PDB file of C-alpha atoms in Angstrom:
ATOM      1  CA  UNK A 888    -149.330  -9.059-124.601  1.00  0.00           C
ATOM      2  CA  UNK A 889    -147.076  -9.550-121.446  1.00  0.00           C
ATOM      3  CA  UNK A 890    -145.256 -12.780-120.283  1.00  0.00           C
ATOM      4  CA  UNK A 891    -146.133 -16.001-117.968  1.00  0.00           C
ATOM      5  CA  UNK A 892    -142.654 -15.155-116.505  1.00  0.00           C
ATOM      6  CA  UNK A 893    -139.362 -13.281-116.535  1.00  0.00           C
ATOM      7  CA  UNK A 894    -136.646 -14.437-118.932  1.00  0.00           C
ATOM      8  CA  UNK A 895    -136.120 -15.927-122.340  1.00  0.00           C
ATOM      9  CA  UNK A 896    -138.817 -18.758-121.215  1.00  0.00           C
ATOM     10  CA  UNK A 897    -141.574 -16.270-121.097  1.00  0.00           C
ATOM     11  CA  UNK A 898    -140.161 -14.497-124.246  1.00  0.00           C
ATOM     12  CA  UNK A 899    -140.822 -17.799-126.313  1.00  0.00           C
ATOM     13  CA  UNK A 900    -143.878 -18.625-124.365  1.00  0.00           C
ATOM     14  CA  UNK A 901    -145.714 -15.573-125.553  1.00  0.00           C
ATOM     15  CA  UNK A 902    -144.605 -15.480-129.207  1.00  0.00           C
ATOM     16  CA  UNK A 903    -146.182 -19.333-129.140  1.00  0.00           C
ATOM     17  CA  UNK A 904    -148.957 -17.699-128.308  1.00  0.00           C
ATOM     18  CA  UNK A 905    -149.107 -14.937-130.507  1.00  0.00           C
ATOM     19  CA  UNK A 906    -147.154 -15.800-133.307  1.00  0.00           C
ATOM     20  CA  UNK A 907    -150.415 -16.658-135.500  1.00  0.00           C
ATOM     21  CA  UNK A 908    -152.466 -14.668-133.096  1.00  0.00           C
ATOM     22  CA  UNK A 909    -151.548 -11.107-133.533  1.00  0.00           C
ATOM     23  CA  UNK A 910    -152.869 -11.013-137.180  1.00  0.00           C
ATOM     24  CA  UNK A 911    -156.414 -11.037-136.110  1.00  0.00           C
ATOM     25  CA  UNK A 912    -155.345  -9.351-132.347  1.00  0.00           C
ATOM     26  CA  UNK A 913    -157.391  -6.175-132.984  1.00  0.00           C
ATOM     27  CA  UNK A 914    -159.933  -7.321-134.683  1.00  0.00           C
ATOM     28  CA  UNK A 915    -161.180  -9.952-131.978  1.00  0.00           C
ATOM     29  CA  UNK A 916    -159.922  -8.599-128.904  1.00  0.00           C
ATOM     30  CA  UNK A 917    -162.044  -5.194-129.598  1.00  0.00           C
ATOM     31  CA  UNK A 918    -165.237  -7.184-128.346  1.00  0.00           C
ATOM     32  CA  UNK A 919    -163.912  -7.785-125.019  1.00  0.00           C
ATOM     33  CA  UNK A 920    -160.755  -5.486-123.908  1.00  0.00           C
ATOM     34  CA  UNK A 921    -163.348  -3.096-122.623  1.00  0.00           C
ATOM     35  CA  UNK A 922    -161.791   0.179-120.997  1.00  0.00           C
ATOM     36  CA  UNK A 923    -158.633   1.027-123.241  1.00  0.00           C
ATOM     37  CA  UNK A 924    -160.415   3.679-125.213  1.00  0.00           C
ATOM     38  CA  UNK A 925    -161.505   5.765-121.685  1.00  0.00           C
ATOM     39  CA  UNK A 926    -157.642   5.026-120.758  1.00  0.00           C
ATOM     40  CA  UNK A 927    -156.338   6.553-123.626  1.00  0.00           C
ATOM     41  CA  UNK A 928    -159.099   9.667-123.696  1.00  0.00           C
ATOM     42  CA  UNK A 929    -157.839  10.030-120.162  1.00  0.00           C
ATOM     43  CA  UNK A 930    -154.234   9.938-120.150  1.00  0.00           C
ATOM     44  CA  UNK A 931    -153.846  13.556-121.391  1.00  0.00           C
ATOM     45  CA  UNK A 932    -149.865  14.053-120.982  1.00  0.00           C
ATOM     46  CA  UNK A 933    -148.430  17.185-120.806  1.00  0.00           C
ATOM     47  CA  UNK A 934    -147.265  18.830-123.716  1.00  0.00           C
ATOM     48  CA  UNK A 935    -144.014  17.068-124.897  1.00  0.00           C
ATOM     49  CA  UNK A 936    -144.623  14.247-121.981  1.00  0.00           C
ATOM     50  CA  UNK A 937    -143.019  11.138-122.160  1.00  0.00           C
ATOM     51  CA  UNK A 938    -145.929   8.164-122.140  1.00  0.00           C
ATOM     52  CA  UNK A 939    -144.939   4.694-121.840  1.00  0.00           C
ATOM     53  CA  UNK A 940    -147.340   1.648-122.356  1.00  0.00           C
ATOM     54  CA  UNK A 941    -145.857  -1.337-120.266  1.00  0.00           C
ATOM     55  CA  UNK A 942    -146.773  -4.555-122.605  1.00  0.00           C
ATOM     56  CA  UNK A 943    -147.694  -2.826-125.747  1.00  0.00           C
ATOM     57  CA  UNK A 944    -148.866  -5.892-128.069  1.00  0.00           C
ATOM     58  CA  UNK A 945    -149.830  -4.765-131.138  1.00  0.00           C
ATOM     59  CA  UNK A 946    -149.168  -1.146-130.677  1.00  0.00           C
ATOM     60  CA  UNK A 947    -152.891  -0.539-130.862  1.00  0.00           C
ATOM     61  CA  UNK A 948    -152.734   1.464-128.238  1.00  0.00           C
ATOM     62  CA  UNK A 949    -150.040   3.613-128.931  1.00  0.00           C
ATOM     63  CA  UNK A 950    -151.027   4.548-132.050  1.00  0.00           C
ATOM     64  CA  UNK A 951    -154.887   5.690-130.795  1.00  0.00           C
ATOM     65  CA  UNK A 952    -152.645   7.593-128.276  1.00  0.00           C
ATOM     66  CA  UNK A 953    -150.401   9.523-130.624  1.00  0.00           C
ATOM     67  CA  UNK A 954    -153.312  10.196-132.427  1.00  0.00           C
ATOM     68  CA  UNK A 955    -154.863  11.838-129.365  1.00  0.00           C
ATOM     69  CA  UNK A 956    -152.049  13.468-128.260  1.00  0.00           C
ATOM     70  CA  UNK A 957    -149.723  15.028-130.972  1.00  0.00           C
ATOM     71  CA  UNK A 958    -147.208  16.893-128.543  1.00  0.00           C
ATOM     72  CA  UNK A 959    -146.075  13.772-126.220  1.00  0.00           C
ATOM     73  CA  UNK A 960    -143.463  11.335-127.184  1.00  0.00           C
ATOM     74  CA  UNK A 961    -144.491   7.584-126.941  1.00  0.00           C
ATOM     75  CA  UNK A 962    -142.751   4.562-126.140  1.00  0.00           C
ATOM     76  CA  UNK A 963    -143.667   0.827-125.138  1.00  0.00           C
ATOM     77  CA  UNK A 964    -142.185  -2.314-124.863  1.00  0.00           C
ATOM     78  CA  UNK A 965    -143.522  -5.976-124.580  1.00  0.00           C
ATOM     79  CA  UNK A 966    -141.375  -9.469-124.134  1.00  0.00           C
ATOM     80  CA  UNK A 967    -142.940 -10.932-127.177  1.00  0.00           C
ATOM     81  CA  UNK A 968    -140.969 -10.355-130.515  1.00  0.00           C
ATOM     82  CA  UNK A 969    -143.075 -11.308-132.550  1.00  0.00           C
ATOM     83  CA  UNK A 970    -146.029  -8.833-131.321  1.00  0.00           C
ATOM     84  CA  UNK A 971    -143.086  -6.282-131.710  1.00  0.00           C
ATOM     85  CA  UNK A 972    -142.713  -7.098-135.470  1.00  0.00           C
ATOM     86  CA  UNK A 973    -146.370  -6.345-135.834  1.00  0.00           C
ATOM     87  CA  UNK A 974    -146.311  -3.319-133.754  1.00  0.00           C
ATOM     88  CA  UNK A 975    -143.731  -1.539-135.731  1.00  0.00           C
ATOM     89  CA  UNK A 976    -144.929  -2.455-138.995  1.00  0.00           C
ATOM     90  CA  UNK A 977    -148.322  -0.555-137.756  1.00  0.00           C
ATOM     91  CA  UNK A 978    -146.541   2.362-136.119  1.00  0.00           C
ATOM     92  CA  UNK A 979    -144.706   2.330-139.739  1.00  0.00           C
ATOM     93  CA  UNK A 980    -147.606   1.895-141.297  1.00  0.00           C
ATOM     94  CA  UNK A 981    -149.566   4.788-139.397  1.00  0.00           C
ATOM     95  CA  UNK A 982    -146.414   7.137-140.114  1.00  0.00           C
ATOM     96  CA  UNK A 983    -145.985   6.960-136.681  1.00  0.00           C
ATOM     97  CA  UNK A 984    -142.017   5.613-136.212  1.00  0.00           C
ATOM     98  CA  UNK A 985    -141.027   9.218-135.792  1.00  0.00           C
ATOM     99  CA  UNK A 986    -143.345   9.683-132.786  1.00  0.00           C
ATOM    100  CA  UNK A 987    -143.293   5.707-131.015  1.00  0.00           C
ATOM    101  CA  UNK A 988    -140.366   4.062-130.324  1.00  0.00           C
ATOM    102  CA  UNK A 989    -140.626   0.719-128.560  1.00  0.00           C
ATOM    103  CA  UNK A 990    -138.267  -2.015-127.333  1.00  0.00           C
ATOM    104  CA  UNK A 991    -137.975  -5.618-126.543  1.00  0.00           C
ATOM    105  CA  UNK A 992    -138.588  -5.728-122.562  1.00  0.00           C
ATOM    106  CA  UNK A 993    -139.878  -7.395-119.266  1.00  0.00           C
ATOM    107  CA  UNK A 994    -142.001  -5.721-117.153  1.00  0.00           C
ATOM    108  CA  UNK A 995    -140.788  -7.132-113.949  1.00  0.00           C
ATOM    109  CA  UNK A 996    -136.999  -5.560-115.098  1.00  0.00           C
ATOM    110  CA  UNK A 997    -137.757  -2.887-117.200  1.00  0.00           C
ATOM    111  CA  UNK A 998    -134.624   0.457-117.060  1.00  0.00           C
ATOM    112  CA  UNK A 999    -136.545   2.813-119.156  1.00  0.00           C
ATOM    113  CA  UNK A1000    -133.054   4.735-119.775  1.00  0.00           C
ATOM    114  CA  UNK A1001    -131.740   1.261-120.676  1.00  0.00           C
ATOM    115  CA  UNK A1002    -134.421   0.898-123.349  1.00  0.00           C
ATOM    116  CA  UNK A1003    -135.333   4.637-124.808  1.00  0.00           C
ATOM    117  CA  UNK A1004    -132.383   6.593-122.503  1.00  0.00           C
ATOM    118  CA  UNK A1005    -135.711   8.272-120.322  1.00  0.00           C
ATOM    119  CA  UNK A1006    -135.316   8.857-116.694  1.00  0.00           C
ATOM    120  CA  UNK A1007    -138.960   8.695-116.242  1.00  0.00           C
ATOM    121  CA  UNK A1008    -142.346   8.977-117.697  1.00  0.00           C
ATOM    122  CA  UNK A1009    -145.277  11.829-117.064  1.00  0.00           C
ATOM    123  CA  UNK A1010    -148.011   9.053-118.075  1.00  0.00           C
ATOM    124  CA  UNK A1011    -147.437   5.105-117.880  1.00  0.00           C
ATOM    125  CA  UNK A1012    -150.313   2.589-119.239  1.00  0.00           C
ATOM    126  CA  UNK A1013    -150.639  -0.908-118.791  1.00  0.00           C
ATOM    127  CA  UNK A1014    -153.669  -2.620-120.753  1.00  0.00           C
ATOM    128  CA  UNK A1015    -154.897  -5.648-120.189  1.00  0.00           C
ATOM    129  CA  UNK A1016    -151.338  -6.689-119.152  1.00  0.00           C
ATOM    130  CA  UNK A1017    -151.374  -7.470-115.363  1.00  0.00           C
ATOM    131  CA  UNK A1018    -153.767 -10.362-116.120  1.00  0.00           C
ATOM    132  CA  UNK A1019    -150.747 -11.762-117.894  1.00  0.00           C
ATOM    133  CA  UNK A1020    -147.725 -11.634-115.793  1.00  0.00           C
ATOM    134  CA  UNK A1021    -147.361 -14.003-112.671  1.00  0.00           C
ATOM    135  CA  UNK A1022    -145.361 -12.001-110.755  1.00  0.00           C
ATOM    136  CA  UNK A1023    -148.051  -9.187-111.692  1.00  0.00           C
ATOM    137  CA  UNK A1024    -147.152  -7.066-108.146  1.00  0.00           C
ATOM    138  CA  UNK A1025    -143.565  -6.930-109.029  1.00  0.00           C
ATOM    139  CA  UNK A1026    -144.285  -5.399-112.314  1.00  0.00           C
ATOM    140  CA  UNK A1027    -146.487  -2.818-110.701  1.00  0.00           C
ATOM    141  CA  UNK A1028    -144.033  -1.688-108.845  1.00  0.00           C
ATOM    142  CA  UNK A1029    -141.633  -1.485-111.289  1.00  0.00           C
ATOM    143  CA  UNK A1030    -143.805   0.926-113.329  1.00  0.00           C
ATOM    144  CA  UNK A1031    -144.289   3.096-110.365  1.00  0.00           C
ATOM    145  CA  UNK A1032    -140.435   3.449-110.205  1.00  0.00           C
ATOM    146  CA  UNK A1033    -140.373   4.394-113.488  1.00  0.00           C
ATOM    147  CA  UNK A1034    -143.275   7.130-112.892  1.00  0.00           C
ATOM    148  CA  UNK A1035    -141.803  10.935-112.850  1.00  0.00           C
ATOM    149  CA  UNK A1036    -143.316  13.248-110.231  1.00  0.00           C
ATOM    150  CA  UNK A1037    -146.876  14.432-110.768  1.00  0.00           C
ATOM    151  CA  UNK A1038    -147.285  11.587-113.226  1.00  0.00           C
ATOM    152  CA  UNK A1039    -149.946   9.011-113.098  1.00  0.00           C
ATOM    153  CA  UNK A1040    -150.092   5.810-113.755  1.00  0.00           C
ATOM    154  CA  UNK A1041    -153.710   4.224-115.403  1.00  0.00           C
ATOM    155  CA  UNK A1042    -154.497   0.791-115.598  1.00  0.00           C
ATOM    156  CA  UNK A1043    -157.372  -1.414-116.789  1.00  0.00           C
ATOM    157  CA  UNK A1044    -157.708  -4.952-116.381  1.00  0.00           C
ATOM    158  CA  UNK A1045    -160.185  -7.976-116.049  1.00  0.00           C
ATOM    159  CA  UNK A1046    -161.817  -7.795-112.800  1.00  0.00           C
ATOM    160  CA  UNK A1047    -163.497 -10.403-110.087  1.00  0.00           C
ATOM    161  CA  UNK A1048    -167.045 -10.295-112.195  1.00  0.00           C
ATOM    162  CA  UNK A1049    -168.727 -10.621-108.829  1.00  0.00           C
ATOM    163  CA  UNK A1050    -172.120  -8.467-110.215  1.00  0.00           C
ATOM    164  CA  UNK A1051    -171.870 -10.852-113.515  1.00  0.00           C
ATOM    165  CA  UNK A1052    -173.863 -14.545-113.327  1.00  0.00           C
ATOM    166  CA  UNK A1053    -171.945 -17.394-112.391  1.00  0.00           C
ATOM    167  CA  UNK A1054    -171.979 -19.312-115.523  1.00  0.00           C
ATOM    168  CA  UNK A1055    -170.029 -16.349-117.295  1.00  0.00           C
ATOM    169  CA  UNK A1056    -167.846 -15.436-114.891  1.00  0.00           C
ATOM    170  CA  UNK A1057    -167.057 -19.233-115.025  1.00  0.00           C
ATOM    171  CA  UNK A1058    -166.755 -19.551-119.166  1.00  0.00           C
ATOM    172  CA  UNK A1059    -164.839 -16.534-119.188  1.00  0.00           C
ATOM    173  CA  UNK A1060    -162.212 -17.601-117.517  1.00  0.00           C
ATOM    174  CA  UNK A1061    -162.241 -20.987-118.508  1.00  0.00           C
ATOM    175  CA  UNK A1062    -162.048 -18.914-121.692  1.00  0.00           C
ATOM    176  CA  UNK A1063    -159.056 -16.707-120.770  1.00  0.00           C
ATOM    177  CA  UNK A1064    -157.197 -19.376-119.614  1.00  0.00           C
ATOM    178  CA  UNK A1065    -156.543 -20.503-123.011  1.00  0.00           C
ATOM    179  CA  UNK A1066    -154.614 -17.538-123.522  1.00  0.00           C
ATOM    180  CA  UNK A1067    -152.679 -17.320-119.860  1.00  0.00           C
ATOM    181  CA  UNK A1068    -154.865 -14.877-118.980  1.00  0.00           C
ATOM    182  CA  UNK A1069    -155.882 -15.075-115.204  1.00  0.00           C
ATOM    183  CA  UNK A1070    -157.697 -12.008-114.049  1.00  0.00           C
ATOM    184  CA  UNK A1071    -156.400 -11.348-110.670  1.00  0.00           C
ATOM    185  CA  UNK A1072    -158.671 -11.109-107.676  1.00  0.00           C
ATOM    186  CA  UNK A1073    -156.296  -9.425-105.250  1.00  0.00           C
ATOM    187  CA  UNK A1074    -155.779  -6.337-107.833  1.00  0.00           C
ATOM    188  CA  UNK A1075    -158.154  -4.205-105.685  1.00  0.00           C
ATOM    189  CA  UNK A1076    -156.314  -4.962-102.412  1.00  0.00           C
ATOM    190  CA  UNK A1077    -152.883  -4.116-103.728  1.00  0.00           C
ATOM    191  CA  UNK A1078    -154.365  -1.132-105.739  1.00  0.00           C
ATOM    192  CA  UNK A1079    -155.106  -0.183-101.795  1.00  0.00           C
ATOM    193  CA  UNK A1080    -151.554  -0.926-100.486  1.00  0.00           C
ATOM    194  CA  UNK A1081    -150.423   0.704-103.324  1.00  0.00           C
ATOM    195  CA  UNK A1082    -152.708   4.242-101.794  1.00  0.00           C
ATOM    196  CA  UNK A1083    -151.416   3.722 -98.112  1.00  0.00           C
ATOM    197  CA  UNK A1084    -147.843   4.125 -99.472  1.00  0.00           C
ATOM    198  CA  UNK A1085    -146.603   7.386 -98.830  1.00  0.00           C
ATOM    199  CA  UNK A1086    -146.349   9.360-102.459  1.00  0.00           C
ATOM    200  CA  UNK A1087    -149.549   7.616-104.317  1.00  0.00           C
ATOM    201  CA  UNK A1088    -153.014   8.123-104.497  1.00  0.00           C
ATOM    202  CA  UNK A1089    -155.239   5.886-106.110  1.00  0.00           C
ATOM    203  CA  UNK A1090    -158.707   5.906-107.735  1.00  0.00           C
ATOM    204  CA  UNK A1091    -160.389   2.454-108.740  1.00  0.00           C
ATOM    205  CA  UNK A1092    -163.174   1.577-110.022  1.00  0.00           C
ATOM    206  CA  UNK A1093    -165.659  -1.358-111.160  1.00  0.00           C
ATOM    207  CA  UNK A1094    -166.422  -1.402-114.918  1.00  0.00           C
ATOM    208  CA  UNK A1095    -169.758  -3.397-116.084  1.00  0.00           C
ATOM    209  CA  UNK A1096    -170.649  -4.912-112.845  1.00  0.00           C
ATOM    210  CA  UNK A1097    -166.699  -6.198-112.124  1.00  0.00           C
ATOM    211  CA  UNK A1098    -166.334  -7.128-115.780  1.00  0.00           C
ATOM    212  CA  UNK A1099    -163.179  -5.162-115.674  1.00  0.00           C
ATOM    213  CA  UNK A1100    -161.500  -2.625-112.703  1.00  0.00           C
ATOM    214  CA  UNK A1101    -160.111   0.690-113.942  1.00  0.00           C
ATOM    215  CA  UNK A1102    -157.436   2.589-111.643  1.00  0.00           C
ATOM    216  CA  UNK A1103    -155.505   5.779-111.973  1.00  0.00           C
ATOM    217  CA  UNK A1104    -152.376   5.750-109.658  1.00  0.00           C
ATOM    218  CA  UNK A1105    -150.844   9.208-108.851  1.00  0.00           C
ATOM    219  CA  UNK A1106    -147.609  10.139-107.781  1.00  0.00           C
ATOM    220  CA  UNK A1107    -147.182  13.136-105.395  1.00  0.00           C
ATOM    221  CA  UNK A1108    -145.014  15.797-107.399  1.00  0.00           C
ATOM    222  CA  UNK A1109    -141.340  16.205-105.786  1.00  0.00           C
TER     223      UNK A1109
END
């Protein structure tokens, strides 16, 4: 769903992985992508609020979400093309395309007015993403540049399984790495930098004993 790198190299990388992939992508990843539905029940834009889902795969996501929330515009973007193809042929699909618009994109670089001519976003979502991207801190921040004022910024992701037995913590991610997915350890302490910035607040939290962490990043209104 996101990229091993910035560039063209992680472009191709990810569409090697997906290419084949993405036409069973919701139907297996629904076991174990635990979180996105409490993301999505709790983004609750404003009315006409701009949400943006960094990494948007499938477009999964964005369609539950416009579904949920019939006043807010949506938009995502991802660096795979060929998870784009299969997102708008869903949003298409779901009669959607008036509602979700979504772009080819890095989310280390990302200009939001580049892509969909938006200055910034009320809500920004990033699922299961930041396990995906190497320089996962950089796109962080990028997304918080791209949050508006009052907006918040939720995020769920695989997290250190430290309350889950050793063996599974150690086939899961024997698992995951299959996939370039490497659940990142430090997430917690930059979710905390992240708070100590002046501007953001931050609530996190431990789903299914550290299976996954959940956070909601808020930015102070102007």
């Amino acid at each position: 769903m996101a990229q091993p790198a910035s560039g063209s190299s992680a472009s191709a990388h990810m569409d090697a992985i997906y290419r084949r992939q993405r036409y069973i992508y919701d139907a297996t990843r629904k076991y174990y992508l635990l979180g996105r539905d409490r993301l999505i029940g709790e983004l609750r834009p404003p009315a006409d609020g701009a949400v943006l889902e960094v990494a948007c795969g499938t477009g999964r996501n964005l369609i539950a979400a416009a579904r949920a929330y019939p006043d807010a515009r949506f938009y995502g973007f991802d660096i795979s093309a060929a998870m784009l193809e299969t997102a708008q042929a869903s949003i298409n699909g779901a009669g959607l395309d008036g509602r979700i618009q979504i772009a080819h994109g890095d989310a280390t670089s990302f200009s939001a007015v580049e892509l969909f001519g938006v200055e910034a976003f009320d809500r920004i979502f990033i699922s299961y993403a930041v396990s995906m991207i190497p320089p996962w801190r950089e796109a962080l921040q990028q997304a918080l540049h791209a949050l508006a004022p009052g907006g918040q910024l939720l995020l769920v992701d695989f997290g250190d399984q430290a309350g889950l037995p050793g063996w599974f913590k150690r086939g899961l991610r024997r698992w995951l790495a299959h996939f370039s997915v490497t659940p990142r350890d430090a997430l917690a302490d930059e979710l905390a930098r992240i708070a100590a910035k002046s501007g953001f607040s931050v609530q996190c939290n431990q789903l299914y004993r550290g299976y996954a962490v959940y956070a909601v990043i808020s930015k102070d209104p102007a």
